[in-house]
Coordinates of C-alpha atoms and ligand atoms in Angstrom, one line a residue:
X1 CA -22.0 -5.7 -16.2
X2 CA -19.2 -3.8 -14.8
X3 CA -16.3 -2.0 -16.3
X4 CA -13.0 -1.6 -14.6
X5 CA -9.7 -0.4 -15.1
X6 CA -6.7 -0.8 -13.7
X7 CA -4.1 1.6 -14.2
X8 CA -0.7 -0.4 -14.4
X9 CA -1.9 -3.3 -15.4
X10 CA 1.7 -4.9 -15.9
X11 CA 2.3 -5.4 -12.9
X12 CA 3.0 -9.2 -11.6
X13 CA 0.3 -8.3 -9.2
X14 CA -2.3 -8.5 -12.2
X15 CA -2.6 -12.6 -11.5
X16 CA -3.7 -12.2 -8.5
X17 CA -6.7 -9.4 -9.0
X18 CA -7.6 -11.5 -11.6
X19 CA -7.7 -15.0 -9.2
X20 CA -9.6 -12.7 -6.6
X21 CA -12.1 -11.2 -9.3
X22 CA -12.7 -15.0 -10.7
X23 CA -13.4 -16.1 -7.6
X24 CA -16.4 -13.6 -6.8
X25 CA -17.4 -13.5 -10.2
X26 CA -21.2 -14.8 -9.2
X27 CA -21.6 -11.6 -7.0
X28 CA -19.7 -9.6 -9.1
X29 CA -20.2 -9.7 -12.6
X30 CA -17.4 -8.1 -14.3
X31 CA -17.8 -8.1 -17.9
X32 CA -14.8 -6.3 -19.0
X33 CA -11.2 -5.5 -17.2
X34 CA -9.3 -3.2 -19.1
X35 CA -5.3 -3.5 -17.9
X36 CA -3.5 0.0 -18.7
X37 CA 0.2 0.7 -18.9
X38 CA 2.6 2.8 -20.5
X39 CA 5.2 2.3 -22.8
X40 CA 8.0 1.7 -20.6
X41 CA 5.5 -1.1 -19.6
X42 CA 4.0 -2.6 -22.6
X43 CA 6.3 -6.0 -22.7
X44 CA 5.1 -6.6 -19.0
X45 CA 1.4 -5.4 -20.3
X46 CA 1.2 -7.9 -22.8
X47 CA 2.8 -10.8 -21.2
X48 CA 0.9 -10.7 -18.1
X49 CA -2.3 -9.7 -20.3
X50 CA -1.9 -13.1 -21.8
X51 CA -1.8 -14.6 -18.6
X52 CA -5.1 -12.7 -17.5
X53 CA -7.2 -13.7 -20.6
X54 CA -5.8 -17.4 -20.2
X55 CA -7.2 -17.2 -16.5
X56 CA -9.8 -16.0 -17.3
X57 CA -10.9 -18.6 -20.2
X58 CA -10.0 -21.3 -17.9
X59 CA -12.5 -20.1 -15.3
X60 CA -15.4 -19.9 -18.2
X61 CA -16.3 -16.8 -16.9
X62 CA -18.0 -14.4 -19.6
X63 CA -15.6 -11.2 -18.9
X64 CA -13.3 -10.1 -21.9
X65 CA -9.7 -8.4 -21.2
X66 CA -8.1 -5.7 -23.1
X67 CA -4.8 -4.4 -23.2
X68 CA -4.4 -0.7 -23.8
X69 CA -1.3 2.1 -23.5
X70 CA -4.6 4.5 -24.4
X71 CA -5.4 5.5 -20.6
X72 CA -8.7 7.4 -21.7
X73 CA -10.1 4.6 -23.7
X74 CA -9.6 2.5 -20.7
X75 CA -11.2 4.6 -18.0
X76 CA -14.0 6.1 -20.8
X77 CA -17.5 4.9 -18.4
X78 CA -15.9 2.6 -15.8
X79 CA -17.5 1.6 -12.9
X80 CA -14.0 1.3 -11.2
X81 CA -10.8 2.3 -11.3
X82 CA -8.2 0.6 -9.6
X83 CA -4.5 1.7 -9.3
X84 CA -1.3 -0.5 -9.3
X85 CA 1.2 1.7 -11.1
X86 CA 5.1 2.3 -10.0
X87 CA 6.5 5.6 -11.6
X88 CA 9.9 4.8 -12.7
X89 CA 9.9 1.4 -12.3
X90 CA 11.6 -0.4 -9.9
X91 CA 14.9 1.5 -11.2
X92 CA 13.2 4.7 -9.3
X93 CA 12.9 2.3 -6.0
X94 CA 16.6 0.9 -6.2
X95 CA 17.3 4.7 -6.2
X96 CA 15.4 5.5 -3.1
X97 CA 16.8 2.7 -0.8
X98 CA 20.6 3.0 -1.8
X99 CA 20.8 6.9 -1.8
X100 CA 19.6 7.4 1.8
X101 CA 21.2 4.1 2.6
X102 CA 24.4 5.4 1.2
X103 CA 24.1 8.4 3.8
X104 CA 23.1 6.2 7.2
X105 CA 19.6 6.1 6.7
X106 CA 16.7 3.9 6.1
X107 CA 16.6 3.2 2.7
X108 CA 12.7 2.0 2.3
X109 CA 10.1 2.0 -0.8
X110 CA 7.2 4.0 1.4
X111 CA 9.3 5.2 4.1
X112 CA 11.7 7.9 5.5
X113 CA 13.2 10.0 2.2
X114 CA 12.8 7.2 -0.5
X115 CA 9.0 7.1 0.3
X116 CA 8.8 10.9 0.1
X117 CA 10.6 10.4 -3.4
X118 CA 7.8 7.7 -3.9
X119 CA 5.2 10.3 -3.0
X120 CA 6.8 13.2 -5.2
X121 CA 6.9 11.0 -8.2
X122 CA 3.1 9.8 -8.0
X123 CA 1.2 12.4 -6.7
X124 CA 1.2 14.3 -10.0
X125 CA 0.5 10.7 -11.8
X126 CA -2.6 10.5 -9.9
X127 CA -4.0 13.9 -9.7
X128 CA -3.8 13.8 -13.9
X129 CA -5.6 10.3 -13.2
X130 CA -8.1 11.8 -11.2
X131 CA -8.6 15.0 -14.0
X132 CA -9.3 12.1 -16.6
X133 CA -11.9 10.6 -14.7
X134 CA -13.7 13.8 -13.8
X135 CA -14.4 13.8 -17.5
X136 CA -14.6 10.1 -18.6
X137 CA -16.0 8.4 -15.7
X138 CA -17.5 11.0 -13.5
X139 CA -19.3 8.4 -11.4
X140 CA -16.3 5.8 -10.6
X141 CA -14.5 4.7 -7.9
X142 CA -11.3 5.2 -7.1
X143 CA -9.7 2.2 -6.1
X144 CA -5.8 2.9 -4.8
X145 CA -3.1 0.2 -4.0
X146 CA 0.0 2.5 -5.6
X147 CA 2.0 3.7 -3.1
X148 CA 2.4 5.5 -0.3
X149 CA -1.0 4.3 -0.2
X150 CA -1.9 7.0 2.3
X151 CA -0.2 10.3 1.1
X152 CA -1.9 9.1 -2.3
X153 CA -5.2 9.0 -1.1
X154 CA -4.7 12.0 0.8
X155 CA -4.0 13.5 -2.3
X156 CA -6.7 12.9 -4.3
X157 CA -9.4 13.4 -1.6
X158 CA -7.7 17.6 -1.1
X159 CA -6.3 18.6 -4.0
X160 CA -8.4 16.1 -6.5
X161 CA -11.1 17.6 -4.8
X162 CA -12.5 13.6 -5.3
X163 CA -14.2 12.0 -3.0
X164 CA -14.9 8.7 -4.4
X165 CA -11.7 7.1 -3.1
X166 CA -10.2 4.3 -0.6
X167 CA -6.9 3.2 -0.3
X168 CA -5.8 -0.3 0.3
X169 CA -3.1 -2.2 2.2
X170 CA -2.9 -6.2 2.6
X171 CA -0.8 -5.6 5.9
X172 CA -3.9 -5.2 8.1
X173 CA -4.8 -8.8 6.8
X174 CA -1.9 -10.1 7.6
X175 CA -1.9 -8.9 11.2
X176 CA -5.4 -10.2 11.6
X177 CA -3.7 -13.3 10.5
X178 CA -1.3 -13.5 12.6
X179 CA -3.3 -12.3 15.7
X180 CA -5.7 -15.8 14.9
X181 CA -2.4 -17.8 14.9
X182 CA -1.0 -16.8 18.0
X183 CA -4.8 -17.1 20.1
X184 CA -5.9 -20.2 18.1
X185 CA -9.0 -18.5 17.1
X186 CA -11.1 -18.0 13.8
X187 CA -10.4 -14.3 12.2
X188 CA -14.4 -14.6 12.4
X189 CA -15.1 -14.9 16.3
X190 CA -12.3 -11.9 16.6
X191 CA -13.0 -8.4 16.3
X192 CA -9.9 -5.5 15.3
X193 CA -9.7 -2.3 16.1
X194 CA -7.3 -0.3 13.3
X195 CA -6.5 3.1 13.6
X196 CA -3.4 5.3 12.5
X197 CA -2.1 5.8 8.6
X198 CA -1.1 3.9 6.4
X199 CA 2.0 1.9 7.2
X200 CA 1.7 3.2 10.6
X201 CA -1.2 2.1 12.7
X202 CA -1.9 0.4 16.1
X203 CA -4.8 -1.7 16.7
X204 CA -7.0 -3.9 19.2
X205 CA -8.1 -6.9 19.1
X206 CA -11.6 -8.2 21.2
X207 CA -12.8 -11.5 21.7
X208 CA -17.1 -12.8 20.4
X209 CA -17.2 -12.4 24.4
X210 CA -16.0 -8.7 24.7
X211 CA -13.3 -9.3 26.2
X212 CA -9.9 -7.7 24.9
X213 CA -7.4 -9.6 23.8
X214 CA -4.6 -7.6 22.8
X215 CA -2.5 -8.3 25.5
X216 CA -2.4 -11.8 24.9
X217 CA -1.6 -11.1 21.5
X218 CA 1.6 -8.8 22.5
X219 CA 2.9 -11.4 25.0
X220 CA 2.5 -14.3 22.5
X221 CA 3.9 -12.4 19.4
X222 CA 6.8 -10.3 21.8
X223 CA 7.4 -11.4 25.0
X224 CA 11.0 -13.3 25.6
X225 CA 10.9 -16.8 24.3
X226 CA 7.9 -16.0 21.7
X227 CA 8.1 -17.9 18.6
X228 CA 9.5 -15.0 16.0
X229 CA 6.4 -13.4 13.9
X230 CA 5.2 -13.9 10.4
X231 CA 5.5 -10.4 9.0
X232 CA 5.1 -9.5 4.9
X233 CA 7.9 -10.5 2.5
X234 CA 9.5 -7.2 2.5
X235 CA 10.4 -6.4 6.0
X236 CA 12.9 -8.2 8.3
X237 CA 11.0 -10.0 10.9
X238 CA 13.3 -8.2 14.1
X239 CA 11.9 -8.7 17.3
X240 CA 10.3 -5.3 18.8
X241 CA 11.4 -4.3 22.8
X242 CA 9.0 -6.3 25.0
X243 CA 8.6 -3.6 27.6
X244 CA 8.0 -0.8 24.7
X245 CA 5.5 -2.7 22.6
X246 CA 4.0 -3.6 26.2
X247 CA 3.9 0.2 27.3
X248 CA 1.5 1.0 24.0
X249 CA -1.2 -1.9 25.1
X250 CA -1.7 -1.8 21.1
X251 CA -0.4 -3.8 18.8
X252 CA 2.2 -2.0 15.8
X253 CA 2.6 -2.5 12.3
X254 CA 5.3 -4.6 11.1
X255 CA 6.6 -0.7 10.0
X256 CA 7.0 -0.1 13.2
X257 CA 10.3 -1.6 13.4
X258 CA 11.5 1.3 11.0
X259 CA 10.6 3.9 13.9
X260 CA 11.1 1.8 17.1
X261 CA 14.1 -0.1 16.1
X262 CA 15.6 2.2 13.5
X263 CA 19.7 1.2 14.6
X264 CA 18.9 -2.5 14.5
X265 CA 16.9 -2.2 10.9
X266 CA 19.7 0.2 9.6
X267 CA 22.2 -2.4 10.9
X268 CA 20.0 -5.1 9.1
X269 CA 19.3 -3.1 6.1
X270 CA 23.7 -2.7 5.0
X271 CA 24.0 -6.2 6.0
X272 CA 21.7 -7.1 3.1
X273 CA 22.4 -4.4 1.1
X274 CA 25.7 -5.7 1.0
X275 CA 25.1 -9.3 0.2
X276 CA 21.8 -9.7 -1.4
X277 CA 21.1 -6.0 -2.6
X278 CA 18.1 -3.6 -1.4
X279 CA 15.2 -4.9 -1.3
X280 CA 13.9 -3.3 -5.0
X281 CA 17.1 -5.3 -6.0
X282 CA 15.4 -8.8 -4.8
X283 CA 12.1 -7.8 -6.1
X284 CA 13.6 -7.2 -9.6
X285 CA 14.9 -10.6 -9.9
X286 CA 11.6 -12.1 -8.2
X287 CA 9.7 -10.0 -10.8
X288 CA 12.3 -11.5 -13.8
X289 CA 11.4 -14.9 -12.7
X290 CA 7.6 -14.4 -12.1
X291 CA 8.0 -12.9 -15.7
X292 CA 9.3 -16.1 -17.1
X293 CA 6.4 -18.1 -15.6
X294 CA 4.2 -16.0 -17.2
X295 CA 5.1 -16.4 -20.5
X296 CA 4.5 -20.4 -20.4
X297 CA 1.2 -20.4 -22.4
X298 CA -0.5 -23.5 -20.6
X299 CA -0.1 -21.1 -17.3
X300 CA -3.7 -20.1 -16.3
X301 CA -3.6 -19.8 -12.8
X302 CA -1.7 -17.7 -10.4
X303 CA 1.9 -19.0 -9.3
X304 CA 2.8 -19.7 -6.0
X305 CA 5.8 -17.9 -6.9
X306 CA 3.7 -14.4 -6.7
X307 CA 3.6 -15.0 -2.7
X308 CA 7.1 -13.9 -2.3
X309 CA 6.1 -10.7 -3.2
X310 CA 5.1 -8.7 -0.4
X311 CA 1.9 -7.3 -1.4
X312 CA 0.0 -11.3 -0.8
X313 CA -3.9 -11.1 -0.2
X314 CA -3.5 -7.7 -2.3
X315 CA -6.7 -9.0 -4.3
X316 CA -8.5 -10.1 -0.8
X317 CA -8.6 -6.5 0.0
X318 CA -8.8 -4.7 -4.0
X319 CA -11.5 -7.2 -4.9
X320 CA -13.4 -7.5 -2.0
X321 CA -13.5 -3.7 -1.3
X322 CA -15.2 -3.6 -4.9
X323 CA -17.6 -6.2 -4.0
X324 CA -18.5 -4.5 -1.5
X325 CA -19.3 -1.3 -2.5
X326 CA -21.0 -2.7 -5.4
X327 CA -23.2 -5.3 -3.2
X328 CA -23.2 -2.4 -0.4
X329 CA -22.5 -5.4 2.0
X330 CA -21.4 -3.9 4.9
X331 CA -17.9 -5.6 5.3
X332 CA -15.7 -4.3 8.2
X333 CA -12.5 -3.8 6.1
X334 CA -9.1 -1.6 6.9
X335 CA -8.9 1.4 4.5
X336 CA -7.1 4.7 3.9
X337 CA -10.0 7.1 3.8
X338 CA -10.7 11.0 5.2
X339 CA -10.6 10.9 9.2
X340 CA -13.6 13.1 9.5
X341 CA -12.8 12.9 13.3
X342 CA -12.4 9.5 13.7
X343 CA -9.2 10.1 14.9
X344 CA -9.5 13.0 17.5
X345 CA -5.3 13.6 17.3
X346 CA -5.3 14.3 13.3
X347 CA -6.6 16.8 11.0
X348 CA -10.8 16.5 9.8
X349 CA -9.5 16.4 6.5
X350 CA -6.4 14.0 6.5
X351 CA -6.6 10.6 5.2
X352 CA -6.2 7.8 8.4
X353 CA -6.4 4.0 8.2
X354 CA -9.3 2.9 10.3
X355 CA -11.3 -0.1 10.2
X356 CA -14.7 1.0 8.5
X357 CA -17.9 -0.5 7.4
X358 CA -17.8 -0.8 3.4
X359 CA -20.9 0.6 1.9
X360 CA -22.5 1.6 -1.3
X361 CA -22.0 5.1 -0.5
X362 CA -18.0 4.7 0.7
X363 CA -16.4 4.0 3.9
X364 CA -17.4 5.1 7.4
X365 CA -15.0 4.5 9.4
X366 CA -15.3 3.3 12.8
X367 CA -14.6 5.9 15.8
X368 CA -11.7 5.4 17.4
X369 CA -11.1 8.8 19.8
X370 CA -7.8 9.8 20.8
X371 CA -4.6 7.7 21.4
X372 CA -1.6 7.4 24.2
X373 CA 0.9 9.9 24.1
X374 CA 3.3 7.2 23.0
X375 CA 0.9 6.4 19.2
X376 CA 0.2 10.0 19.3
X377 CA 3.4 11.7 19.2
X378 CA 4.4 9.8 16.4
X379 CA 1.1 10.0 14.4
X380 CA 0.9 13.7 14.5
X381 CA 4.3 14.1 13.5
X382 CA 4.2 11.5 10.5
X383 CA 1.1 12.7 10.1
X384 CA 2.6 16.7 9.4
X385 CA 5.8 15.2 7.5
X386 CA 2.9 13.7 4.8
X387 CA 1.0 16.8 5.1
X388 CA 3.8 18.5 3.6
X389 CA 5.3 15.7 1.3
X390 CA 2.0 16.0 -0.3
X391 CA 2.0 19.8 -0.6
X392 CA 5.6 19.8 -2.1
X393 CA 4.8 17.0 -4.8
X394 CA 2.1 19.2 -6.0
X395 CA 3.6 22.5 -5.5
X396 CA 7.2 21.4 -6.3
X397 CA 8.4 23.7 -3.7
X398 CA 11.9 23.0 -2.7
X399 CA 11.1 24.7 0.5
X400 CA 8.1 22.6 1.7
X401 CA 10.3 19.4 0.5
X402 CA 13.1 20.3 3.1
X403 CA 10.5 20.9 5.6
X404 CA 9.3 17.6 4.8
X405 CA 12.7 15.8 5.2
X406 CA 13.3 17.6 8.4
X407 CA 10.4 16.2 9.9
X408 CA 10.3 12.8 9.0
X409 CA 11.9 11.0 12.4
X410 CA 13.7 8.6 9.5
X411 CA 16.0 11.8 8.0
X412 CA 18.1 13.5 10.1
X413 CA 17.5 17.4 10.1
X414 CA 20.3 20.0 8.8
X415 CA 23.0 19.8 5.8
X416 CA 22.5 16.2 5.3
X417 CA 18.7 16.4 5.0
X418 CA 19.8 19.1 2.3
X419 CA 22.7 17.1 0.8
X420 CA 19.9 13.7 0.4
X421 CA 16.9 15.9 -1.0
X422 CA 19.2 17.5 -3.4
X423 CA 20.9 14.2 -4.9
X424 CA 17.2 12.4 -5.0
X425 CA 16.0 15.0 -6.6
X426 CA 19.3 15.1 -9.7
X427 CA 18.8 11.2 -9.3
X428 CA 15.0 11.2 -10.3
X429 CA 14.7 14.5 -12.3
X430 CA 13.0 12.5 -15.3
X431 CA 9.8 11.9 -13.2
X432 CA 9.6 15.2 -11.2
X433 CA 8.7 17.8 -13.5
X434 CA 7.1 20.4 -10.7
X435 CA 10.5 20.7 -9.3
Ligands
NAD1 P1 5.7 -2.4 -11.0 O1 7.1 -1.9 -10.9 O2 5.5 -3.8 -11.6 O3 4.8 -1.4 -11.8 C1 3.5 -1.7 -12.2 C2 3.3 -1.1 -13.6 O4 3.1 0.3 -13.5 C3 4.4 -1.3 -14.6 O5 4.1 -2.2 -15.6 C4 4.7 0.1 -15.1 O6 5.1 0.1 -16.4 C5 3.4 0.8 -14.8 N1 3.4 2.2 -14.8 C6 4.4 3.1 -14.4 N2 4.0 4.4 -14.6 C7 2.8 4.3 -15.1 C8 1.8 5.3 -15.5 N3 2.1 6.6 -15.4 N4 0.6 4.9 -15.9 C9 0.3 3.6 -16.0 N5 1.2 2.6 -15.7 C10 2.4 3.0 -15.2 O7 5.1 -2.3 -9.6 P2 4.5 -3.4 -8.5 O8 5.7 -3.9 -7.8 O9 3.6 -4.3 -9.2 O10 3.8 -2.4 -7.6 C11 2.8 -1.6 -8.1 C12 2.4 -0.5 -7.1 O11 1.6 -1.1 -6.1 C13 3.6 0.2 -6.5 O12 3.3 1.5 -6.3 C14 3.7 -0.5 -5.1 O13 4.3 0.3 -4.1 C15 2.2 -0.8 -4.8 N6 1.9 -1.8 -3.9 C16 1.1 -1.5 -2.9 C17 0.8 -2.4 -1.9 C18 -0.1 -1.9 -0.8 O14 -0.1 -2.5 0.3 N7 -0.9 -0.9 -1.0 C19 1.3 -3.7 -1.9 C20 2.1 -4.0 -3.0 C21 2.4 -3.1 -4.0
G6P2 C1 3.8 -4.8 1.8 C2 3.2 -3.4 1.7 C3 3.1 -2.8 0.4 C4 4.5 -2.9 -0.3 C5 4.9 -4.3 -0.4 C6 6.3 -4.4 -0.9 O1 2.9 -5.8 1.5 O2 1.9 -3.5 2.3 O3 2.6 -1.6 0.5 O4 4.4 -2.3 -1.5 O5 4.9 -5.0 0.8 O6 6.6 -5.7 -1.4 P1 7.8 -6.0 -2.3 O7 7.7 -7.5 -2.6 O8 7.6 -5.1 -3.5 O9 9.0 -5.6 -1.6
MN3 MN1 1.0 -1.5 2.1

């Protein structure tokens, strides 16, 4: 049987790992699930734990589900590891959408200066993680959904030195989704083509003829008069320029909008700052409410509720990735893994998300080559800005931080990069001990 544990296991995402591991249970027979959390998180732990064993009884499956704030007890021989932890709660993420908000700029949870925050605070989480397992579960995979899914993995893969690692997004299933929709054809007769990093990649999409289809897909989703886009929970669904989504014959990421259409998402963003709060604001009554659900004890299935989060199909990707591996199956899946070349336009040892064929021995990603000027100015410059967001969260070099902020096309450069940096950093000085 397998073992796995899931670091941050209070999170209102458990339900729906659990609903995704249920459901594959024949191929893949977990026997135990340990759910790990920390103090600040035991209430969460144990109410959603409940839930989990509840599902889990109801199913009749023969898997048992322990609750633990003992991190080494939990990852002691797993098989997995799968991460879902928030450092600093969702009072750290308030903090990194109203500061740079407060200053005229994009106030996001994995993007511009609140995602480097995001990055700063985690990175030394995981690496510890990473140490742990090196001892308890030498053999383990490394399954990563905390975020910025990307920088993380990058993380672990160069300075964990750990290779056993994939990051996950649900947003390339959702734009698979969406791409069906729009041609009114089965996901199964398409084939995408992913490729960029993680909240920032273009992709392709062929037809079981060979012919490509990603034109179609732009006019139907973009052009004037197209019925507006289903896009996750957490982003505003603004229409993106017609001629410049055109000009990229690939199709964006709904985080595009930050970098394309930054006035008109800034403009957004205050709006419902204003009269609804930032978006960790709206998650933290969401997450009060799911909460309450949770506690009913004849609730042993997952809410609809939980699809107002943004991270739906989360356990289509986690679970399936795991199934994968474990069956070595061969699925095509979209992961955050090293480039080794796949991507001509950023570094061998940089972590991309590409489309790859899951397989016993990991992801192998699918070549891709090199982009457009347009996808690849932007990639290798994101790609630098995480480069060194990743170097200052495990240095804690104040230096390498401002570099970082200077870079990242969401911050602009000079006094008031410095001014932003140094009141995130006062803000969230409890969770950043390298600096
Ligand atoms: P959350 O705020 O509910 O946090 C989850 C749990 O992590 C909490 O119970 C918390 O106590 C715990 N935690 C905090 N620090 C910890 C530590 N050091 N060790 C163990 N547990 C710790 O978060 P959430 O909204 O459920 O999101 C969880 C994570 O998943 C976030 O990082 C979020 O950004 C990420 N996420 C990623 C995707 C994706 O596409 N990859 C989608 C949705 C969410
Ligand atoms: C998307 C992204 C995730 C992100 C989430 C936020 O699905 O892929 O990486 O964490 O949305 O959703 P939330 O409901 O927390 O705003
Ligand atoms: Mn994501």
């Amino acid at each position: 049987g397998i073992k796995i544990a899931t670091i941050g296991g209070g999170s209102s995402y458990t339900p729906e790992l659990v609903e995704g591991f249920i459901k594959r249970y024949a191929e893949l027979p977990i026997r135990e699930l340990w759910l790990v959390d920390i103090e600040a998180g035991r209430e969460k732990l144990e109410i959603v734990g409940a839930m989990a064993k509840r599902m889990v009884k109801a199913a009749g499956i023969d898997c048992e589900v322990h609750l633990t704030l003992d991190r080494r007890e939990a990852l002691k021989d797993a098989d997995f590891v799968t991460t879902q932890f928030r450092v600093g709660l969702l009072e750290a993420r308030i903090k990194d959408e109203s500061i740079p908000l407060k200053h005229g700029m994009i106030g996001q949870e994995t993007n511009g200066a609140g995602g480097m925050f995001k990055a700063f605070r985690t990175i030394p989480v995981i690496l510890s993680i990473v140490e742990d397992m090196k001892e308890l579960c030498p053999n383990a995979w490394l399954i990563n959904f905390t975020n910025p899914a990307g920088m993380v993995t990058e993380a672990v893969l160069r300075y964990g030195q750990w290779d056993k690692v994939i990051g996950l997004c649900n947003v390339p299933i959702g734009a698979i989704k969406s791409a069906s929709a729009v041609l009114d054809k089965p996901e199964e007769e398409l084939f995408f083509k992913f490729a960029g990093i993680n909240h920032l990649h273009w992709h392709k999409v062929y037809d079981k003829t060979g012919a490509e289809l990603t034109e179609q897909v732009i006019e139907g989703l973009y052009a004037p008069g197209a019925k507006p886009e289903k896009v996750v929970e957490n982003i505003r669904n603004m229409r993106f320029l017609y001629d410049q989504v055109r000009q990229l014959k690939m199709l964006p990421c709904p985080y595009h909008r930050y970098y394309y259409m930054t006035d008109n998402m800034l403009k957004e963003e205050l709006e419902e700052a204003k009269n609804e709060g930032t978006r960790g604001q709206v998650v933290k009554r969401l997450e009060d409410s799911l909460f309450e659900l949770y506690k009913d004890p004849n609730l042993d299935y997952k809410p609809e509720e939980l699809s107002k989060r943004g991270g739906a199909h989360y356990s289509d990707a986690a679970c399936e990735i795991i199934n994968s591996i474990y069956n070595n199956k061969g699925t095509l899946m979209v992961v955050s893994t090293r480039n080794n070349g796949a991507i001509d336009d950023v570094p061998y040892d940089s972590a991309i998300e590409v489309t790859s064929v899951i397989r016993a021995h990991g992801a192998e990603p699918v070549n891709f080559g090199k982009f457009p000027p347009a996808q690849r100015g932007l990639l290798q410059v994101m790609k630098a800005m995480e480069e060194l967001t990743i170097e200052a969260a495990v240095t804690g070099d104040y230096a390498t931080a401002l570099q970082a902020f200077t870079l990242n096309p969401l911050v602009p450069s000079g006094d008031i990069a410095q001014t932003v940096l140094d009141e995130l950093l006062e803000a969230h000085k409890e969770h950043l001990p390298q600096f």
